[in-house]
mmCIF file of C-alpha atoms in Angstrom:
data_model
loop_
_atom_site.group_PDB
_atom_site.id
_atom_site.type_symbol
_atom_site.label_atom_id
_atom_site.label_comp_id
_atom_site.label_asym_id
_atom_site.label_seq_id
_atom_site.Cartn_x
_atom_site.Cartn_y
_atom_site.Cartn_z
ATOM 1 C CA UNK A 1 60.119 111.524 104.410
ATOM 2 C CA UNK A 2 63.106 110.953 106.657
ATOM 3 C CA UNK A 3 62.410 114.223 108.484
ATOM 4 C CA UNK A 4 58.786 113.226 109.089
ATOM 5 C CA UNK A 5 59.823 109.828 110.468
ATOM 6 C CA UNK A 6 62.423 111.466 112.700
ATOM 7 C CA UNK A 7 59.881 113.959 114.064
ATOM 8 C CA UNK A 8 57.345 111.161 114.676
ATOM 9 C CA UNK A 9 60.016 109.107 116.446
ATOM 10 C CA UNK A 10 60.949 112.035 118.670
ATOM 11 C CA UNK A 11 57.280 112.690 119.539
ATOM 12 C CA UNK A 12 56.712 109.021 120.409
ATOM 13 C CA UNK A 13 59.894 108.963 122.514
ATOM 14 C CA UNK A 14 58.786 112.086 124.415
ATOM 15 C CA UNK A 15 55.344 110.613 125.106
ATOM 16 C CA UNK A 16 56.895 107.364 126.361
ATOM 17 C CA UNK A 17 59.360 109.333 128.513
ATOM 18 C CA UNK A 18 56.519 111.441 129.968
ATOM 19 C CA UNK A 19 54.508 108.332 130.878
ATOM 20 C CA UNK A 20 57.605 106.733 132.413
ATOM 21 C CA UNK A 21 58.187 109.816 134.585
ATOM 22 C CA UNK A 22 54.517 109.720 135.760
ATOM 23 C CA UNK A 23 54.957 106.084 136.781
ATOM 24 C CA UNK A 24 58.324 106.703 138.430
ATOM 25 C CA UNK A 25 56.953 109.652 140.410
ATOM 26 C CA UNK A 26 54.037 107.564 141.683
ATOM 27 C CA UNK A 27 56.416 104.752 142.708
ATOM 28 C CA UNK A 28 58.601 107.229 144.605
ATOM 29 C CA UNK A 29 55.554 108.638 146.425
ATOM 30 C CA UNK A 30 54.315 105.150 147.328
ATOM 31 C CA UNK A 31 57.765 103.859 148.292
ATOM 32 C CA UNK A 32 57.481 104.894 151.935
ATOM 33 C CA UNK A 33 54.104 103.138 152.280
ATOM 34 C CA UNK A 34 50.881 104.323 153.864
ATOM 35 C CA UNK A 35 49.356 105.536 150.593
ATOM 36 C CA UNK A 36 45.844 105.306 149.201
ATOM 37 C CA UNK A 37 44.002 106.607 146.133
ATOM 38 C CA UNK A 38 42.040 109.702 147.063
ATOM 39 C CA UNK A 39 40.278 112.339 144.987
ATOM 40 C CA UNK A 40 40.069 115.818 146.488
ATOM 41 C CA UNK A 41 37.806 118.807 145.993
ATOM 42 C CA UNK A 42 38.990 121.938 147.808
ATOM 43 C CA UNK A 43 36.931 124.879 149.062
ATOM 44 C CA UNK A 44 33.492 123.456 148.276
ATOM 45 C CA UNK A 45 30.171 125.197 149.031
ATOM 46 C CA UNK A 46 27.846 124.123 151.830
ATOM 47 C CA UNK A 47 25.410 122.419 149.451
ATOM 48 C CA UNK A 48 26.926 119.421 147.689
ATOM 49 C CA UNK A 49 27.712 120.095 144.032
ATOM 50 C CA UNK A 50 26.973 116.893 142.137
ATOM 51 C CA UNK A 51 28.121 118.198 138.747
ATOM 52 C CA UNK A 52 31.468 116.414 139.101
ATOM 53 C CA UNK A 53 33.443 119.643 138.676
ATOM 54 C CA UNK A 54 36.435 120.446 140.834
ATOM 55 C CA UNK A 55 37.548 116.896 141.617
ATOM 56 C CA UNK A 56 41.254 116.106 141.273
ATOM 57 C CA UNK A 57 42.457 112.523 141.285
ATOM 58 C CA UNK A 58 45.417 111.904 143.550
ATOM 59 C CA UNK A 59 47.337 109.791 145.998
ATOM 60 C CA UNK A 60 47.371 110.527 149.717
ATOM 61 C CA UNK A 61 50.117 109.422 152.092
ATOM 62 C CA UNK A 62 50.151 109.224 155.874
ATOM 63 C CA UNK A 63 53.159 111.058 157.309
ATOM 64 C CA UNK A 64 53.064 111.171 161.096
ATOM 65 C CA UNK A 65 50.394 113.658 162.189
ATOM 66 C CA UNK A 66 49.471 114.807 158.702
ATOM 67 C CA UNK A 67 48.319 113.448 155.366
ATOM 68 C CA UNK A 68 50.070 114.677 152.255
ATOM 69 C CA UNK A 69 48.070 114.678 149.020
ATOM 70 C CA UNK A 70 49.657 114.513 145.579
ATOM 71 C CA UNK A 71 47.936 115.044 142.230
ATOM 72 C CA UNK A 72 48.350 112.011 139.984
ATOM 73 C CA UNK A 73 48.642 114.001 136.760
ATOM 74 C CA UNK A 74 51.525 116.205 137.810
ATOM 75 C CA UNK A 75 55.301 116.033 137.637
ATOM 76 C CA UNK A 76 55.757 117.829 140.986
ATOM 77 C CA UNK A 77 57.358 115.705 143.691
ATOM 78 C CA UNK A 78 56.081 117.977 146.467
ATOM 79 C CA UNK A 79 52.546 117.453 147.788
ATOM 80 C CA UNK A 80 49.771 119.715 146.553
ATOM 81 C CA UNK A 81 48.011 119.739 149.958
ATOM 82 C CA UNK A 82 49.041 118.876 153.512
ATOM 83 C CA UNK A 83 46.233 118.091 155.955
ATOM 84 C CA UNK A 84 47.157 118.170 159.640
ATOM 85 C CA UNK A 85 45.359 115.618 161.798
ATOM 86 C CA UNK A 86 44.568 118.096 164.579
ATOM 87 C CA UNK A 87 42.971 120.507 162.069
ATOM 88 C CA UNK A 88 40.699 118.009 160.301
ATOM 89 C CA UNK A 89 37.066 118.030 161.351
ATOM 90 C CA UNK A 90 34.787 115.455 159.721
ATOM 91 C CA UNK A 91 31.378 116.934 158.901
ATOM 92 C CA UNK A 92 29.812 113.881 157.288
ATOM 93 C CA UNK A 93 29.923 111.356 154.513
ATOM 94 C CA UNK A 94 27.877 110.661 151.431
ATOM 95 C CA UNK A 95 27.821 108.627 148.250
ATOM 96 C CA UNK A 96 28.566 110.207 144.858
ATOM 97 C CA UNK A 97 25.493 111.538 143.077
ATOM 98 C CA UNK A 98 24.765 112.600 139.521
ATOM 99 C CA UNK A 99 27.831 113.276 137.395
ATOM 100 C CA UNK A 100 30.127 112.748 140.393
ATOM 101 C CA UNK A 101 29.744 109.027 139.783
ATOM 102 C CA UNK A 102 31.555 109.504 136.471
ATOM 103 C CA UNK A 103 34.250 111.786 137.893
ATOM 104 C CA UNK A 104 35.226 109.489 140.780
ATOM 105 C CA UNK A 105 36.359 105.902 141.143
ATOM 106 C CA UNK A 106 33.535 103.369 141.092
ATOM 107 C CA UNK A 107 33.658 102.387 144.787
ATOM 108 C CA UNK A 108 34.203 105.895 146.170
ATOM 109 C CA UNK A 109 32.683 107.291 149.345
ATOM 110 C CA UNK A 110 32.836 111.058 149.858
ATOM 111 C CA UNK A 111 33.992 112.374 153.225
ATOM 112 C CA UNK A 112 33.072 116.018 153.896
ATOM 113 C CA UNK A 113 35.656 117.743 156.110
ATOM 114 C CA UNK A 114 36.738 121.105 157.421
ATOM 115 C CA UNK A 115 40.452 121.858 157.532
ATOM 116 C CA UNK A 116 41.474 125.139 159.149
ATOM 117 C CA UNK A 117 38.155 126.708 158.163
ATOM 118 C CA UNK A 118 38.234 125.432 154.560
ATOM 119 C CA UNK A 119 35.524 123.004 153.503
ATOM 120 C CA UNK A 120 36.832 120.114 151.429
ATOM 121 C CA UNK A 121 35.719 116.725 150.213
ATOM 122 C CA UNK A 122 37.791 113.569 149.999
ATOM 123 C CA UNK A 123 36.625 110.638 147.866
ATOM 124 C CA UNK A 124 38.162 107.257 148.598
ATOM 125 C CA UNK A 125 37.273 103.579 148.760
ATOM 126 C CA UNK A 126 35.424 102.183 151.760
ATOM 127 C CA UNK A 127 38.613 100.435 152.963
ATOM 128 C CA UNK A 128 40.656 103.627 152.665
ATOM 129 C CA UNK A 129 37.914 105.517 154.506
ATOM 130 C CA UNK A 130 38.014 103.039 157.382
ATOM 131 C CA UNK A 131 41.785 103.479 157.616
ATOM 132 C CA UNK A 132 41.536 107.266 157.393
ATOM 133 C CA UNK A 133 38.938 107.479 160.176
ATOM 134 C CA UNK A 134 41.000 105.101 162.341
ATOM 135 C CA UNK A 135 44.069 107.308 161.742
ATOM 136 C CA UNK A 136 42.063 110.394 162.778
ATOM 137 C CA UNK A 137 40.814 108.728 165.962
ATOM 138 C CA UNK A 138 44.291 107.472 166.847
ATOM 139 C CA UNK A 139 45.510 110.981 167.614
ATOM 140 C CA UNK A 140 47.910 111.297 170.531
ATOM 141 C CA UNK A 141 46.340 112.129 173.916
ATOM 142 C CA UNK A 142 45.428 115.781 174.329
ATOM 143 C CA UNK A 143 44.675 116.421 170.677
ATOM 144 C CA UNK A 144 41.156 117.369 169.679
ATOM 145 C CA UNK A 145 39.691 115.165 166.956
ATOM 146 C CA UNK A 146 36.181 115.707 165.585
ATOM 147 C CA UNK A 147 34.791 112.685 163.777
ATOM 148 C CA UNK A 148 31.098 112.653 162.930
#
């Protein structure tokens, strides 16, 4: 009985510690500011896939001339993707359809982009989208920015 209670206590402590580390990691990422919730789907086909597969929930952070994207459900402190402003080409935007509505946040708008030849989709709130497009258009003089 004592062994079972000890094992249960250790399991509960590990779960609480894991959740604490998730929260701490997110706070450290957001500490420098300029962050927004953003789901990402990398290397998508030309036709939109509305099955909801391939989306990863994350946090994006503006860092000078690039946006770093971190997965939420990860312990890694390094970003999963780095998108350079000069390499981002906006191909269009759309609203979630079908099962995508369940896979994404309720107020999400999907931005279809090309980054160094790779087609990707970013899903974010309307406010975050406005900020993202303003950041793209605010490129220093001489940089090519393609916003549809």
